[in-house]
Tab-separated table of C-alpha atoms and ligand atoms in Angstrom:
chain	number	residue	atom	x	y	z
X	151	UNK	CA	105.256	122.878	78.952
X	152	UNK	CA	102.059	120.877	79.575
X	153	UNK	CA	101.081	120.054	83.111
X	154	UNK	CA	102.278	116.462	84.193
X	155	UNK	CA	99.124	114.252	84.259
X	156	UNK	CA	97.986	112.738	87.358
X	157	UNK	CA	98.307	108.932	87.447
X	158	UNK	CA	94.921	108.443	87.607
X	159	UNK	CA	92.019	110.606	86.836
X	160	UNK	CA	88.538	109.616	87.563
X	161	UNK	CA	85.812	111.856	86.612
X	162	UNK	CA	81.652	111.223	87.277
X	163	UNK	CA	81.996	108.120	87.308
X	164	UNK	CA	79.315	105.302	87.712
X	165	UNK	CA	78.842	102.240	87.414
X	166	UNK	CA	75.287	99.928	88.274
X	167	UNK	CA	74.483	96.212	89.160
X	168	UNK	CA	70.807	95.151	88.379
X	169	UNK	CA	69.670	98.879	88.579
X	170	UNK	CA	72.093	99.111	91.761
X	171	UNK	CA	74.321	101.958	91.792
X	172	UNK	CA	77.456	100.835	92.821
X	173	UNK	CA	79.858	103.450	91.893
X	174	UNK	CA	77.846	107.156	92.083
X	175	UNK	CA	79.227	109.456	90.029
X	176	UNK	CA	82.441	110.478	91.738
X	177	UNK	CA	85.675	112.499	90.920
X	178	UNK	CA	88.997	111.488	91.934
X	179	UNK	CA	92.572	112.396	91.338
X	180	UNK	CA	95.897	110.769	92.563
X	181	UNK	CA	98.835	112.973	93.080
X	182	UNK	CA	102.056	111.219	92.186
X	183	UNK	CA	104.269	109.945	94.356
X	184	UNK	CA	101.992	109.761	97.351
X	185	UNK	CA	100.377	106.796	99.092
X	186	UNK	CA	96.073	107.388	98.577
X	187	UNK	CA	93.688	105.380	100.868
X	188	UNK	CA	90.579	104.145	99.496
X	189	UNK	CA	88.669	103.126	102.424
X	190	UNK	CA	85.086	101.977	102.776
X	191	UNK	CA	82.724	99.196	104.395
X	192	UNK	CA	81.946	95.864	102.476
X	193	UNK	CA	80.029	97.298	99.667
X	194	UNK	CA	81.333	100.768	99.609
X	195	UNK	CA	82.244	100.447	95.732
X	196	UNK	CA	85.752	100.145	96.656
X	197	UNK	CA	86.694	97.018	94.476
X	198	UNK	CA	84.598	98.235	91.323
X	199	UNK	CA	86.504	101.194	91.406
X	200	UNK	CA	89.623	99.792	90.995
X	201	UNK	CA	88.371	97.371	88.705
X	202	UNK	CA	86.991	99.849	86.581
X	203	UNK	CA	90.146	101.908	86.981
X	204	UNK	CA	92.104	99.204	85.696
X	205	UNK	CA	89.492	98.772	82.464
X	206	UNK	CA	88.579	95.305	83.852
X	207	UNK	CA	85.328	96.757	83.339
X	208	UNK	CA	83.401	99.035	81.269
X	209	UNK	CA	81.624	102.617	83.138
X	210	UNK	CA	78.728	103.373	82.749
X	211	UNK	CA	79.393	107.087	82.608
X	212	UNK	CA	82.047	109.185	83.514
X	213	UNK	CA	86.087	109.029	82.246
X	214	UNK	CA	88.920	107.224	83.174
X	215	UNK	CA	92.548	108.018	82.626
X	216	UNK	CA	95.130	105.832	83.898
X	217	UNK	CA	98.745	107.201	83.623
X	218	UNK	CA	97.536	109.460	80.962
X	219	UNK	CA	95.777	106.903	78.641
X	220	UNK	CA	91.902	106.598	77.954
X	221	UNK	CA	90.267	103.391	80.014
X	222	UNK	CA	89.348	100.835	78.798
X	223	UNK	CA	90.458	102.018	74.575
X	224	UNK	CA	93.999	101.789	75.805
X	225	UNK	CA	94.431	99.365	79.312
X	226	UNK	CA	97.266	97.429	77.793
X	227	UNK	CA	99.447	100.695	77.288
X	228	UNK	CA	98.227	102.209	80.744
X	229	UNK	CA	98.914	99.129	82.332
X	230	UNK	CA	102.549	98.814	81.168
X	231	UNK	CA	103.400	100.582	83.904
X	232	UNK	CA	100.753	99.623	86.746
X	233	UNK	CA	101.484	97.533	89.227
X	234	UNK	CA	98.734	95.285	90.881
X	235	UNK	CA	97.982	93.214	94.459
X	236	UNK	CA	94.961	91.221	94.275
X	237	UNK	CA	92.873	90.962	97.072
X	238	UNK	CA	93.477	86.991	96.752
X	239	UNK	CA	96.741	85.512	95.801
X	240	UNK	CA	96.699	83.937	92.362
X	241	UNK	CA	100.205	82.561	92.028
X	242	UNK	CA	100.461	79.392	90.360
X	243	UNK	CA	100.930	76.503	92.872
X	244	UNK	CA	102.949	74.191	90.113
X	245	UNK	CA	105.466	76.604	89.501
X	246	UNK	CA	108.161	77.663	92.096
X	247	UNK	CA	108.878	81.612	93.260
X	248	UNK	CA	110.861	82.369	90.029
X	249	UNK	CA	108.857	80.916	87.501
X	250	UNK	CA	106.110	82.613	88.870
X	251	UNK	CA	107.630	85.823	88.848
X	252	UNK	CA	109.288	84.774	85.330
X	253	UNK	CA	105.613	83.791	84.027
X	254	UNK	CA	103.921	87.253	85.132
X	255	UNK	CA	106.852	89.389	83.444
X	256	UNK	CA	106.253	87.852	80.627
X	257	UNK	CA	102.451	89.228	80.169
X	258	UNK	CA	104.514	92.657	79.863
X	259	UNK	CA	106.464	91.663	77.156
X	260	UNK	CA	109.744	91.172	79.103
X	261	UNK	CA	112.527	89.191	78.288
X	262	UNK	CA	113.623	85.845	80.243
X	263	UNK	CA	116.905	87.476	80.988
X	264	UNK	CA	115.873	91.069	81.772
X	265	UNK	CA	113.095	89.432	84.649
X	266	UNK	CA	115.860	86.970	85.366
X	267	UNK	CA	118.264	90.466	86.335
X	268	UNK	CA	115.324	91.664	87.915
X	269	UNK	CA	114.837	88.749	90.400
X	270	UNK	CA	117.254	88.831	93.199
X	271	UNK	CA	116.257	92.346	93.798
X	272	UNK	CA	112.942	91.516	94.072
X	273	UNK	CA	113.111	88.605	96.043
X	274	UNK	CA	115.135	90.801	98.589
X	275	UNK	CA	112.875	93.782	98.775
X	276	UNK	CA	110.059	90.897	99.569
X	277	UNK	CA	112.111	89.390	102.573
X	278	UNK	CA	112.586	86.021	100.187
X	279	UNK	CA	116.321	86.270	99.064
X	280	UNK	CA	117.578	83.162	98.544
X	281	UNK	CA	114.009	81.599	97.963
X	282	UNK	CA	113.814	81.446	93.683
X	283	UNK	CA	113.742	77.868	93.651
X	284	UNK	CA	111.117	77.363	95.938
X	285	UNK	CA	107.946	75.841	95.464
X	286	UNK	CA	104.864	78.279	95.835
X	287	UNK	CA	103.440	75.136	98.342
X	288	UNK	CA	106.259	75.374	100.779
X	289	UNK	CA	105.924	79.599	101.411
X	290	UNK	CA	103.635	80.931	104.479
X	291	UNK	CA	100.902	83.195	103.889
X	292	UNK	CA	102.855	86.160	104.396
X	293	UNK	CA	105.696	84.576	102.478
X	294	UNK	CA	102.685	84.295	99.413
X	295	UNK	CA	101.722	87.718	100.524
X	296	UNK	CA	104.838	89.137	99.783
X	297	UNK	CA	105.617	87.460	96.851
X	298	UNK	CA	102.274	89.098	94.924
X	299	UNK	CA	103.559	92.405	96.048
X	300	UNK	CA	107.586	91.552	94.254
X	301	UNK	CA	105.348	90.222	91.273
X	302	UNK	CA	103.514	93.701	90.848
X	303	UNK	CA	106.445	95.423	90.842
X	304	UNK	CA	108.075	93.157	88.078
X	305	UNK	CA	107.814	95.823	85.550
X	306	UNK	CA	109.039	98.716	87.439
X	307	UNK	CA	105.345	99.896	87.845
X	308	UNK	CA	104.711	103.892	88.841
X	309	UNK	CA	101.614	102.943	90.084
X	310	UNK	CA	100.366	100.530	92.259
X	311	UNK	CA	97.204	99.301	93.309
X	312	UNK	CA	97.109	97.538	96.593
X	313	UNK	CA	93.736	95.554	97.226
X	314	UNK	CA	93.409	94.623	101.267
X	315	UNK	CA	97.274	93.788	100.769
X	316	UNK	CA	97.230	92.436	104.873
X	317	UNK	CA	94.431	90.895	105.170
X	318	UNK	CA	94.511	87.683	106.714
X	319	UNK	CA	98.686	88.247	107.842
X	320	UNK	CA	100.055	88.490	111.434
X	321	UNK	CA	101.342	91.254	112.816
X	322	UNK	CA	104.791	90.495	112.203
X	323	UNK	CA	104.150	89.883	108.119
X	324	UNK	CA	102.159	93.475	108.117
X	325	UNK	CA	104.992	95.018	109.568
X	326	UNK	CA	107.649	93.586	106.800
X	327	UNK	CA	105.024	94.813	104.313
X	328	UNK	CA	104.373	98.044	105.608
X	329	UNK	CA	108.500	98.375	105.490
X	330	UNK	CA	108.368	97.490	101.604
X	331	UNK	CA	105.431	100.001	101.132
X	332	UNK	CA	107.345	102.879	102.879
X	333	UNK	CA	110.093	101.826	100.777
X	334	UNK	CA	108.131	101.996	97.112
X	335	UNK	CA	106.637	105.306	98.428
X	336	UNK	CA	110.142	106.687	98.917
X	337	UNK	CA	110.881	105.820	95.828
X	338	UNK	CA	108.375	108.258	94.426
X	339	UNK	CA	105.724	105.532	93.406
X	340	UNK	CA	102.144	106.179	93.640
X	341	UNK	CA	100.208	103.688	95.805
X	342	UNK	CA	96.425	102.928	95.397
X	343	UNK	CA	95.108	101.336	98.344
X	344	UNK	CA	92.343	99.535	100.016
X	345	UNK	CA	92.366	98.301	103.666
X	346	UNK	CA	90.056	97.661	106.635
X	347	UNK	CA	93.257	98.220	109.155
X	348	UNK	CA	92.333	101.790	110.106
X	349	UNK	CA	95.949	101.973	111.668
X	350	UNK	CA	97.577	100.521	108.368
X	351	UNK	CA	96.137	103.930	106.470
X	352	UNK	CA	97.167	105.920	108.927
X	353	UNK	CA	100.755	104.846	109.016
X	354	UNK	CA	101.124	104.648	105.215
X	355	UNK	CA	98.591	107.190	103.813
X	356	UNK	CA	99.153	110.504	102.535
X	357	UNK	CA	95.893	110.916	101.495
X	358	UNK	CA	92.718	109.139	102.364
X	359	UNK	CA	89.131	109.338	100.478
X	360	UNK	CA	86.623	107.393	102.791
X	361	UNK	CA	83.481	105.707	100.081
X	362	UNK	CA	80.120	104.913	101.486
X	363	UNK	CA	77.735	103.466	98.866
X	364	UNK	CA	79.632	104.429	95.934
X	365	UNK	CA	80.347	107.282	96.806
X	366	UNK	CA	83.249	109.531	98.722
X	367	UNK	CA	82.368	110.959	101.399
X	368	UNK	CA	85.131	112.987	102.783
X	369	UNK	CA	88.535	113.294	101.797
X	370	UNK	CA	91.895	114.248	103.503
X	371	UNK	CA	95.111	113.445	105.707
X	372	UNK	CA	95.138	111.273	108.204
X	373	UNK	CA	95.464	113.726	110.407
X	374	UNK	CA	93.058	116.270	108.467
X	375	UNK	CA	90.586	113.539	108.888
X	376	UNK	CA	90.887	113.415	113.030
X	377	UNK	CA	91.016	117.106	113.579
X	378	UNK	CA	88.020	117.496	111.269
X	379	UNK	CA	85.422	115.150	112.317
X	380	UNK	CA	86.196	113.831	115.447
X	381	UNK	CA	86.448	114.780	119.424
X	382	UNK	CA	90.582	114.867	120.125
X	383	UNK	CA	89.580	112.082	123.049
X	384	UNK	CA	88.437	109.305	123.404
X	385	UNK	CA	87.350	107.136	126.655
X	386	UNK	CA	86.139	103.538	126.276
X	387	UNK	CA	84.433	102.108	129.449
X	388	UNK	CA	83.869	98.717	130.294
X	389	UNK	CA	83.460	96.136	133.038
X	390	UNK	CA	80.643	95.710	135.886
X	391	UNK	CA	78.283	98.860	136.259
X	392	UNK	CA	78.233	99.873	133.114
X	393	UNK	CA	74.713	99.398	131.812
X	394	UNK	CA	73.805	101.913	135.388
X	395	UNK	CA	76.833	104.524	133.873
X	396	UNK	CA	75.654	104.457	130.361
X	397	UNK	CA	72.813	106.767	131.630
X	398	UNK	CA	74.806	109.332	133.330
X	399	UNK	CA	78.049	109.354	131.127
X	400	UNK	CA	76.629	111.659	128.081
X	401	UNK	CA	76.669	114.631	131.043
X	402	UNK	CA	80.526	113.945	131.176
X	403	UNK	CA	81.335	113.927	127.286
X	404	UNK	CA	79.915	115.524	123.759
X	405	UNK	CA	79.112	112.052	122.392
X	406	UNK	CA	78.667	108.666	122.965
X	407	UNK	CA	78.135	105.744	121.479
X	408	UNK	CA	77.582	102.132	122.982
X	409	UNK	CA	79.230	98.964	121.140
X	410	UNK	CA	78.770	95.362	122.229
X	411	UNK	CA	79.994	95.649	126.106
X	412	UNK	CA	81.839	98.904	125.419
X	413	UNK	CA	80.646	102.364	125.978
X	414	UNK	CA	82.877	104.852	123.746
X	415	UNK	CA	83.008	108.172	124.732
X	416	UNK	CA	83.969	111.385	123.028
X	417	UNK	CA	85.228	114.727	124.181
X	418	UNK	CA	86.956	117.752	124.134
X	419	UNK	CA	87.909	117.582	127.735
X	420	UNK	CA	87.794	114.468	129.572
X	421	UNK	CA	89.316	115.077	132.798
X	422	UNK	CA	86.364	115.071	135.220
X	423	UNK	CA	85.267	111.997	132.894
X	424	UNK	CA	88.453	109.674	133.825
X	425	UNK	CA	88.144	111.624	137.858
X	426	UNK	CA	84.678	109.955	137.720
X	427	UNK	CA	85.971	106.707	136.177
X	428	UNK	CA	89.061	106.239	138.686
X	429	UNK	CA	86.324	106.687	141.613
X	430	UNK	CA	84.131	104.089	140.264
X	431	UNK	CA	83.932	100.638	141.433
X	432	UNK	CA	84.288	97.970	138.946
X	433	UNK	CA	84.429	100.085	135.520
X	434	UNK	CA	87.454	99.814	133.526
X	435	UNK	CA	88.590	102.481	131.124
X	436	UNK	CA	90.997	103.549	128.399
X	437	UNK	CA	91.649	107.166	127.715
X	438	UNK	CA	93.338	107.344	124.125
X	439	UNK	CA	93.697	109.873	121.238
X	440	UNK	CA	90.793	109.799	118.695
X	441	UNK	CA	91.994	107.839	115.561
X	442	UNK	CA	91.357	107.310	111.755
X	443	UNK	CA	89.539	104.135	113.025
X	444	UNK	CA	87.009	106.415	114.734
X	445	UNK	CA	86.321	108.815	112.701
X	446	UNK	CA	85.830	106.136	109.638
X	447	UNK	CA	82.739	104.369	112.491
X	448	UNK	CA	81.484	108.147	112.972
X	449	UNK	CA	81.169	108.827	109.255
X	450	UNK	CA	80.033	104.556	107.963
X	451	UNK	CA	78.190	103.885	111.501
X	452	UNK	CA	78.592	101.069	113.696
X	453	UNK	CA	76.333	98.734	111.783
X	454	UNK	CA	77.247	95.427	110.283
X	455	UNK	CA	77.650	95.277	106.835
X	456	UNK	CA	77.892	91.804	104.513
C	956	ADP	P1	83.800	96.790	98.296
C	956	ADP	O1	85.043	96.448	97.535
C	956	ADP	O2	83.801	98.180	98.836
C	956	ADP	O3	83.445	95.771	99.344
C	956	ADP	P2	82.465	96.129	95.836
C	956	ADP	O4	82.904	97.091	94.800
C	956	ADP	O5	83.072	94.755	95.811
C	956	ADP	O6	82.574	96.789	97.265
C	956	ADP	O7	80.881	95.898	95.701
C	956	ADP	C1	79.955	96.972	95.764
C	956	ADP	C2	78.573	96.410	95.471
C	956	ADP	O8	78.509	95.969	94.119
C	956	ADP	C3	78.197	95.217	96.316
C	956	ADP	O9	76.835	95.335	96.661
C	956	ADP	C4	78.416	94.046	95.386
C	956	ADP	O10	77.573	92.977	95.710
C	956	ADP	C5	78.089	94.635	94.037
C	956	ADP	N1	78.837	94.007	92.938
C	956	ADP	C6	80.159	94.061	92.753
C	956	ADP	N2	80.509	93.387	91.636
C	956	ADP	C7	79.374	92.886	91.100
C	956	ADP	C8	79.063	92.091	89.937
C	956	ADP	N3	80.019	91.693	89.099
C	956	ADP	N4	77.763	91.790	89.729
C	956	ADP	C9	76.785	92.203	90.554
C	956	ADP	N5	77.001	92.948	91.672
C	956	ADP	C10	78.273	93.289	91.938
């Protein structure tokens, strides 16, 4: 018996802009039925990878195989069977929440009855029962949100890729699309996604490969990521004194780092550190667990990036 292929398969691969290289020559391989993380600052190479992934665009080197199938000779076969959330919604304002969904299953060869079956199921695993006839101009941005993410899934994808699928939602419309997520992933689907909500890729993520510069620069759990790189706690200290603190707080922790009007400190053992904090005037402090969101500013730095 051959061994089952992994959904996707990217190997050296590279892609330049005007002599830029965007995507450096990387390997990676998604195991099915688990949720990966691509994570990266603006500019990591995140959104080329997909693209080129998806055979939207051409490599310059290196091979892609998505769901078994050469990219780009054979995208429309691979994508069959791929699922995909755009980073902007681009559902089509003159038709209502079924024709759109009727319009997109059609680009897969689908019949109007078989999307038509398909509908009410997919309206309720988006939190929109009851909302086919609705016009697109009526639905809140999480409403739109979740709409893109029933569309992807109009022909039964196994994979799906997920680009920023929060950004720009409230709390409340993350959490109904985290639920839906969870819900695709216990299905056995394999996920493909890109966030900058450090706590969204830890909740969801089985894997996570974190891209600098086109390239990846570690790879792991969530929680294989924390224990690896990072001091288990963390204190951040703020509030009036703390420019005269700054200077003695490195004696009370391994590392730390200063950020706006925050001083963030890391250590293996941070009792004498909070002892010294709760007999300070005028400091404020929060002792926490180290998370993926640290460890991702440890390994991209603090710095801004456009
Ligand atoms: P990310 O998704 O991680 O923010 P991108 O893949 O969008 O990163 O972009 C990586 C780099 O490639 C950026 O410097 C971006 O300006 C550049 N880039 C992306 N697409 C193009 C393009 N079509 N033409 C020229 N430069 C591009």
């Amino acid at each position: 018996m051959s061994p089952v292929k992994p959904p996707l398969s990217l190997r050296g691969l590279s892609k330049s802009y005007g002599g830029q290289l965007v995507v450096d020559g990387f390997d990676l391989e998604l195991e099915p039925g688990r949720c990966h993380g691509l994570l990266g600052p603006n500019g990591a190479g995140k959104t080329t990878t997909l693209r080129l992934a998806l055979g939207l665009i051409g490599a310059d080197a290196g091979t892609v195989e998505l769901l078994g199938y050469p990219m780009p000779d054979q995208a429309r076969l691979a994508r069959r069977k791929v699922g995909v959330v755009p980073q902007v919604d681009s559902l089509d304002p003159d038709f209502t929440v079924g024709e759109n969904l009727q319009t997109y299953g059609r680009y897969f060869g689908l019949s109007g009855k078989v999307i038509a079956e398909r509908i009410p199921s997919l309206l309720d695993f988006a939190g929109l029962a009851g909302k086919a006839d609705a016009p697109i101009l009526t639905l809140s941005g999480g409403m739109k949100r979740r709409l893109t993410l029933a569309r992807a899934l109009v022909n039964d994808p196994d994979l799906i890729f997920l680009d920023e699928p929060t950004t720009g939602l409230d709390p409340q419309a993350r959490h109904l699309i985290w639920q839906g997520l969870r819900r695709l992933i216990a299905q056995g689907k394999t996920l493909l996604l890109t966030t900058h909500f450090m706590d969204e890729a830890e909740r969801l993520c089985d894997v996570i490969s974190v891209m600098d510069k086109g390239r990846i620069i570690v790879r792991g759990s969530p929680r294989e990521l924390i224990a690896g790189h990072i001091e288990p706690h963390v204190v951040e200290i703020y509030g009036d004194g703390l420019g005269e603190w700054s200077a003695c707080a490195s004696s009370f922790c391994r590392r730390c780092e200063q950020a706006g009007e925050t001083l963030f400190c890391y250590t293996d053992d941070p009792e004498k550190l909070v002892a010294e904090l709760e007999a300070s005037q005028g400091l404020r402090y929060l002792h926490r667990p180290a998370n993926l969101e640290d460890v991702f500013l440890k390994l991209t730095g603090r710095d801004l990036r456009d």
